[in-house]
Amino acid sequence: MFSNIGVSNSYRKGVDWLTVILYILLVAFGWSNLYAANYNPEVGLQFSLSSEYFKQLMWIGVSAVFAGIIMLSDSKLFVEAAWPIYGASLVLLTLVLLIGKEVYGAKSWLAIGPIQFQPAEFTKIGAALVISRLMSRYGFRFDIKQYATLAAVILVPVGYILLQNDTGSALVYFVFLLPMFREGLTPHILLLGTLCLVGAIAALLLGTWIAMLSLLVLSVVALQVVMSRQGHSKTALIAIIIGAVVGGGLTLANIFLLGSRYPVEFPVLIGLAVVSVYLIVMVIVHRLRNIWLFLLYVWVGVGTSFAAGFVFEHVLIEHQRTRINVLFGIEDDPLGAGYNVNQSMIAIGSGGLLGKGFLSGTQTKLNFVPKQTTDFIFCTVGEEWGFIGSLALVGTYLFFFLRLIHLAEQQHSVFSRVYGYCVACVFFFHFTINICMTIGLMPVIGIPLPFFSYGGSSLWGFSVMLFIFLKLDTDRNFLIR
Amino acid sequence: MYESRKYIIGSLMAVMALIISLRLLYVQIITNEYREAAEMNSRRKVVQYPSRGLIFDRNGKLLVSNQAVYDIMIVPKEVKAFDSTEFCQTVGIDIETLRQLFGDIKTQIRRRRASIHKPVVFLRQLSGERYAMLQEKLYKMSGFYAQRRTLRKYEYRAAANVLGYVGEASESYIKKHPYYANGDYVGISGIESSYEEYLRGRKGVNYLMVDVLGRTKGELYEGKYDTAAISGQDLTLSLDIDLQMYGEKLMQGKTGSIVAIRPQTGEILAMVSAPSYDPSLLVGRDRSKYFPILTNDPNKPLFNRAIQAWYPPGSTFKTLNALIGLDEGTVTPETRYGCAHGYTVGKFHMGCHGHASPLNLRQSIQHSCNGYYGHEFRDLIDNKKFKNVKEGLDTWKDHLVKFGLGYKLGVDIANENRGFIPNSAYYDKTMGPNWTSLGVVSLSIGQGEILLTPIQLANVAATIANKGWFITPHIVHKIEGAQTDSLYRYPRQTGIDTAYFSVVKDGMELAVWGTDGGTARVAQIPGIRVCGKTGTAQNPHGKDHSIFMCFAPKENTEIAVSVFVENAGFGATWAAPIASLMIEKYINGSVDPKRKYLEDRIIAMRTIQDTNGAKDKKDPKKEAAKGNERGNDTGAAKQPSSPTGGASTPAGGIEGEETAEDIEPESEAEIEPEPAPAMSPTPTENPIETEENVQ
């Protein structure tokens, strides 16, 4: 579907101007919204050197300089410099932990003289380069050693960033699973991840017990399918009966004999354990296939829904809990934890079809929306440009992502391809989390919208990341190692 | 290898974009919830209250102006923690009161009489000085803001009964009058009520943008939908404030009223109701403190006696009986009736005092002869030209109605009463169908069932001075930018020949100036041809009411006055000198030093017993009493205005006061067509044989 997007000539040299134009469009529209968010109708047009929109204009200029330098450099440099860049960014992260500055509860800023920046924005580049480097090695395949190396490359910065108390930025690193998936990572990791998410959400929304039961019913169906394919539907039936008898019996015993001394989940877990043991025995006896995987899925699903409640109550801290509760509509607190999202949705919703027009928003002008120039910059788009403008923005982003994937697929060298996917997926992740947060689809996770949110670090980080790929793309016909 | 997975990743992105787009479709297009919330978020409707019209007296002296106060408003939803100690100190309340204020708001919200999103009055009527101090701190208090209001300011401690007062519109009133909103002020009595539509002006509205902290961020839509407040129209009264204050001084310590009218124009020059009160007591927050005190005061200072009290007119009424007899041809100026110390028919006797006999018509007024009018009245209603006595009485009644009696005159001051003139149907009901002229003969001398308000009597005086016509008495002389009602610009005719009025005027002149005696000689003013007629209204519960009706000069009359002093005795003793002093003050501008003794005697006279000395000066009741200056709230064992044979302050009147509080003055107006006065004496119950009754 995306090989048709744009004019593609795999043998063309030079920079991919379509992507550059998309980048310029996004940056320009981003800046105009930043200006609108800062526009004060009482004062009117004003240009002050200390204003956010002027500073952002300077950051844009600096980004252009960075882009030029990158375009003038050598593609091979980025392959060679992958580890040094990664290492350097880890050093910066260490420095942040030692001498960093705390903003909004996250200690993620480094101040060198008058310049302040967030090293985490640059660590992404280092990680992307290293991942590309690792996976582009000759004879690369996903074995235990490579899994371990890749996991380490990802988890070390995640650990650092979690220590900085910046959960949002840490989550971004999990998006590197997508480029890996493209390169042959087993889909089970992504599927299990999704299952964890579904299990946890179901547990929070419906209660652990119901979530677990629903998952077990699905498992019963899956087991029947898996076993009957191998001519062992009888075994499956026996397993199900064992499970039902043990689980059901213990549940009844717990309720009527023991007066519900144990949580309702326990008999279910015991029943599942007995069935698992039976199935493992059968696997060994009959050399059945796919049962290990089946058991993995069932235990992960049931386990997460069981664990979700525990984690929610004992691991998450207060504001994270309320954010999740508000998101799922369990709590209604428009003045407290839900305030940001509520005000954000009011601003976006008030835009209607056509929006209120450039500089005419009221919600974003009057400071109803907190962090309206950084995390909630999309509110200005929604309010002033309406549904049409928002749709155009979403469309442009989608086109931009698909264009990057398309370019990545054109690359002769694996390094460039993996890196291209990394760039596209990081942008996609930021875009999704940020916009979903402003329209109440996801909990409030403070990460910037690429090219829109105010801030030099993120703009530079995203620009440098993109232009490294555009530089690599100019050498798409060469094998870069 | 794995190249097809690009489709999976690409689809993932496309699906996410689709989910976001659908959500945006819902948030921005499908639901209205967020758009409405945005309106609430950013718009605040600020009502601009106009200042009420000013009120001037006939000489352009400012009587009523405005003072700015500030209501502290809150939007409950937006209120956040603030320094309550500082707030309390600044506005001058204690922390308990503050808690109570918040408690009140909570109750209002619980009862759904207030919304957490909408501004509600938190603290009423903060003075300008306090507000100035608070203003600097208000920005720190999220959800608070001030709303400017104006309160009345009275330049004179006088004419409270005329001016009336302003208060917050009640809920029932708002329901009937959609212009008003909760917390709006409305004129409740006096001309504040009757000229409400002119005085109130027009409210304006400003739509403001406010930010999340409730701070104003400029006008919404560039002020396109704003409307400016239009100030109320100023009123110029016909009242002469100096004369008014002089009248109130004369009436201090007494119960009763003075009404002075300029006969050529119907303008009310003075309207005194005693006891009265300081109008400033009913302004703003003080109102809730003093209103109950004034309401419970047994002397009823809130009761505007000049238009609401009704009394039998006593002998002053003889002038009207003479005029009707002359017009109907049942008596001539030279008709003489004998009088042997009264009017006697069989066992019935209506006493009179010693004077020459028989008298002609002029002399009968001069000497106020009861016997004369017993004959005259019976000759009138029993006359052969009428089918029977009933037709005679109804004809008599019709004449009186043309004088503006028995019905509301139409004075432009709220809550006027109509008085009472009986007709034949009334007697059919009370005495049975076979009543005779003898049964109602006390009407001849203004006793019995007839009841007049002081303004009606003053208007009778004006009508006699004008020889047969009057313009409806009114107090508002000029409205800024509008014309007064045509009722106050065109004369009403009595239909009685002017020649007959000359006869009555002669009689009234003789009553004052007669060399062979006259009942009202005390009213003589050197150099002014005063014409007058005394009266005394029966009051079986106490001393009689002293009444006087007069006008001066005889030709080109400038002023007509009626005076009622309750429980004061003969008309000549108190009412007549008061009236003459009023006339002198008005025409000459000051009182002749030779008559100073009279003035002092009047001022010193008290009919209200002050049994309770100033024991505790801080007692608000006492303050109120001081405020009303002439009043006394305790100790009056008897109701000075108790009705039988005396000044009726009928139930309707008192209720008028209460309904005024509810701002439903109209309800009081709906008295059934022919009401029995609360307690009306019949001749048999109320023997009138004593000589004293006749003055």
PDB file of C-alpha atoms in Angstrom, chain A residues 1-2 42 178 181-185 187 335 339 342-343 345-346 348-353 362-363 366-368 378 382 386-387 390-391 394 398 401-402 405 409 421 424-425 428 431-432 435-436 439-442, chain B residues 1-29 31 33-35 37-42 77-78 209-213 215-218 220:
ATOM      1  CA  MET A   1       0.000   0.000   0.000  1.00  0.00           C
ATOM      2  CA  PHE A   2       2.788   2.460   0.621  1.00  0.00           C
ATOM      3  CA  GLU A  42      -5.177  42.025  24.992  1.00  0.00           C
ATOM      4  CA  LEU A 178       8.454  -2.665  15.919  1.00  0.00           C
ATOM      5  CA  PHE A 181       9.550  -7.157  14.371  1.00  0.00           C
ATOM      6  CA  ARG A 182      10.181  -5.974  10.836  1.00  0.00           C
ATOM      7  CA  GLU A 183      13.564  -7.696  10.942  1.00  0.00           C
ATOM      8  CA  GLY A 184      12.132 -11.031  12.051  1.00  0.00           C
ATOM      9  CA  LEU A 185      11.439 -10.767  15.776  1.00  0.00           C
ATOM     10  CA  PRO A 187       5.426 -11.901  16.802  1.00  0.00           C
ATOM     11  CA  LEU A 335     -11.108  19.556  38.904  1.00  0.00           C
ATOM     12  CA  TYR A 339      -8.655  18.500  35.007  1.00  0.00           C
ATOM     13  CA  ASN A 342     -11.147  17.613  30.664  1.00  0.00           C
ATOM     14  CA  GLN A 343      -9.935  21.111  29.814  1.00  0.00           C
ATOM     15  CA  MET A 345     -11.094  18.019  25.478  1.00  0.00           C
ATOM     16  CA  ILE A 346     -13.179  21.127  26.089  1.00  0.00           C
ATOM     17  CA  ILE A 348     -10.573  20.603  21.230  1.00  0.00           C
ATOM     18  CA  GLY A 349     -14.328  19.988  21.295  1.00  0.00           C
ATOM     19  CA  SER A 350     -15.078  23.701  21.190  1.00  0.00           C
ATOM     20  CA  GLY A 351     -13.309  23.860  17.829  1.00  0.00           C
ATOM     21  CA  GLY A 352     -16.190  22.114  16.083  1.00  0.00           C
ATOM     22  CA  LEU A 353     -15.967  21.419  12.389  1.00  0.00           C
ATOM     23  CA  THR A 362     -10.451  31.213  23.765  1.00  0.00           C
ATOM     24  CA  GLN A 363      -9.685  28.114  25.755  1.00  0.00           C
ATOM     25  CA  LEU A 366      -6.984  31.924  28.652  1.00  0.00           C
ATOM     26  CA  ASN A 367      -4.757  29.302  30.224  1.00  0.00           C
ATOM     27  CA  PHE A 368      -7.559  26.814  30.816  1.00  0.00           C
ATOM     28  CA  PHE A 378      -2.652  19.783  20.003  1.00  0.00           C
ATOM     29  CA  GLY A 382      -8.171  21.342  17.658  1.00  0.00           C
ATOM     30  CA  GLY A 386     -11.426  22.393  14.130  1.00  0.00           C
ATOM     31  CA  PHE A 387     -12.083  18.882  12.950  1.00  0.00           C
ATOM     32  CA  SER A 390      -7.070  18.151  13.111  1.00  0.00           C
ATOM     33  CA  LEU A 391      -7.862  15.621  10.422  1.00  0.00           C
ATOM     34  CA  VAL A 394      -3.415  13.436  11.522  1.00  0.00           C
ATOM     35  CA  LEU A 398       0.268   9.357   8.746  1.00  0.00           C
ATOM     36  CA  PHE A 401       5.193   7.912   8.758  1.00  0.00           C
ATOM     37  CA  LEU A 402       4.279   5.851   5.721  1.00  0.00           C
ATOM     38  CA  ILE A 405       8.612   3.329   6.018  1.00  0.00           C
ATOM     39  CA  GLU A 409      12.153  -0.279   2.423  1.00  0.00           C
ATOM     40  CA  TYR A 421      11.941   2.060  10.863  1.00  0.00           C
ATOM     41  CA  ALA A 424       9.225   6.242  11.846  1.00  0.00           C
ATOM     42  CA  CYS A 425       8.173   4.238  14.888  1.00  0.00           C
ATOM     43  CA  PHE A 428       4.546   7.332  15.533  1.00  0.00           C
ATOM     44  CA  PHE A 431       2.258  11.130  17.979  1.00  0.00           C
ATOM     45  CA  THR A 432      -0.084   8.401  19.208  1.00  0.00           C
ATOM     46  CA  ILE A 435      -2.721  12.993  20.764  1.00  0.00           C
ATOM     47  CA  CYS A 436      -4.556  10.131  22.470  1.00  0.00           C
ATOM     48  CA  ILE A 439      -8.481  13.484  23.533  1.00  0.00           C
ATOM     49  CA  GLY A 440      -8.899  11.193  26.503  1.00  0.00           C
ATOM     50  CA  LEU A 441      -8.000   7.896  24.859  1.00  0.00           C
ATOM     51  CA  MET A 442      -4.933   7.265  26.962  1.00  0.00           C
TER      52      MET A 442
ATOM     53  CA  MET B   1      12.878 -11.726   4.418  1.00  0.00           C
ATOM     54  CA  TYR B   2       9.931 -10.550   6.451  1.00  0.00           C
ATOM     55  CA  GLU B   3       9.349  -7.673   3.982  1.00  0.00           C
ATOM     56  CA  SER B   4       5.613  -8.217   4.108  1.00  0.00           C
ATOM     57  CA  ARG B   5       5.699  -7.160   7.726  1.00  0.00           C
ATOM     58  CA  LYS B   6       5.912  -3.566   6.530  1.00  0.00           C
ATOM     59  CA  TYR B   7       2.208  -3.923   5.782  1.00  0.00           C
ATOM     60  CA  ILE B   8       1.488  -4.938   9.337  1.00  0.00           C
ATOM     61  CA  ILE B   9       3.399  -1.975  10.736  1.00  0.00           C
ATOM     62  CA  GLY B  10       1.887   0.396   8.173  1.00  0.00           C
ATOM     63  CA  SER B  11      -1.607  -0.883   8.952  1.00  0.00           C
ATOM     64  CA  LEU B  12      -0.984  -0.443  12.649  1.00  0.00           C
ATOM     65  CA  MET B  13      -0.213   3.230  11.987  1.00  0.00           C
ATOM     66  CA  ALA B  14      -3.219   3.661   9.729  1.00  0.00           C
ATOM     67  CA  VAL B  15      -5.541   2.026  12.248  1.00  0.00           C
ATOM     68  CA  MET B  16      -4.244   4.275  15.030  1.00  0.00           C
ATOM     69  CA  ALA B  17      -4.773   7.353  12.841  1.00  0.00           C
ATOM     70  CA  LEU B  18      -8.298   6.135  12.113  1.00  0.00           C
ATOM     71  CA  ILE B  19      -9.063   5.629  15.810  1.00  0.00           C
ATOM     72  CA  ILE B  20      -7.806   9.150  16.539  1.00  0.00           C
ATOM     73  CA  SER B  21      -9.882  10.574  13.689  1.00  0.00           C
ATOM     74  CA  LEU B  22     -13.037   8.862  14.915  1.00  0.00           C
ATOM     75  CA  ARG B  23     -12.459  10.122  18.418  1.00  0.00           C
ATOM     76  CA  LEU B  24     -11.940  13.645  17.059  1.00  0.00           C
ATOM     77  CA  LEU B  25     -15.159  13.280  15.092  1.00  0.00           C
ATOM     78  CA  TYR B  26     -16.959  12.472  18.315  1.00  0.00           C
ATOM     79  CA  VAL B  27     -15.346  15.159  20.443  1.00  0.00           C
ATOM     80  CA  GLN B  28     -15.548  17.955  17.894  1.00  0.00           C
ATOM     81  CA  ILE B  29     -18.666  17.239  15.857  1.00  0.00           C
ATOM     82  CA  THR B  31     -21.219  15.710  21.040  1.00  0.00           C
ATOM     83  CA  GLU B  33     -20.838  18.530  25.719  1.00  0.00           C
ATOM     84  CA  TYR B  34     -17.437  20.102  25.241  1.00  0.00           C
ATOM     85  CA  ARG B  35     -18.598  23.099  23.287  1.00  0.00           C
ATOM     86  CA  ALA B  37     -18.458  23.500  28.657  1.00  0.00           C
ATOM     87  CA  ALA B  38     -16.189  25.869  26.752  1.00  0.00           C
ATOM     88  CA  GLU B  39     -18.835  28.589  26.888  1.00  0.00           C
ATOM     89  CA  MET B  40     -19.065  28.178  30.634  1.00  0.00           C
ATOM     90  CA  ASN B  41     -15.321  28.151  30.849  1.00  0.00           C
ATOM     91  CA  SER B  42     -14.593  31.375  29.199  1.00  0.00           C
ATOM     92  CA  LYS B  77     -16.653  25.944  41.484  1.00  0.00           C
ATOM     93  CA  GLU B  78     -13.704  28.260  41.134  1.00  0.00           C
ATOM     94  CA  MET B 209     -13.752  36.494  28.711  1.00  0.00           C
ATOM     95  CA  VAL B 210     -12.281  35.122  31.866  1.00  0.00           C
ATOM     96  CA  ASP B 211      -9.343  32.831  32.267  1.00  0.00           C
ATOM     97  CA  VAL B 212      -9.026  29.754  34.415  1.00  0.00           C
ATOM     98  CA  LEU B 213      -8.468  31.844  37.530  1.00  0.00           C
ATOM     99  CA  ARG B 215      -9.446  36.914  35.776  1.00  0.00           C
ATOM    100  CA  THR B 216     -11.011  39.149  33.194  1.00  0.00           C
ATOM    101  CA  LYS B 217      -9.315  38.904  29.838  1.00  0.00           C
ATOM    102  CA  GLY B 218     -11.166  41.465  27.822  1.00  0.00           C
ATOM    103  CA  LEU B 220     -16.003  38.661  24.349  1.00  0.00           C
TER     104      LEU B 220
END
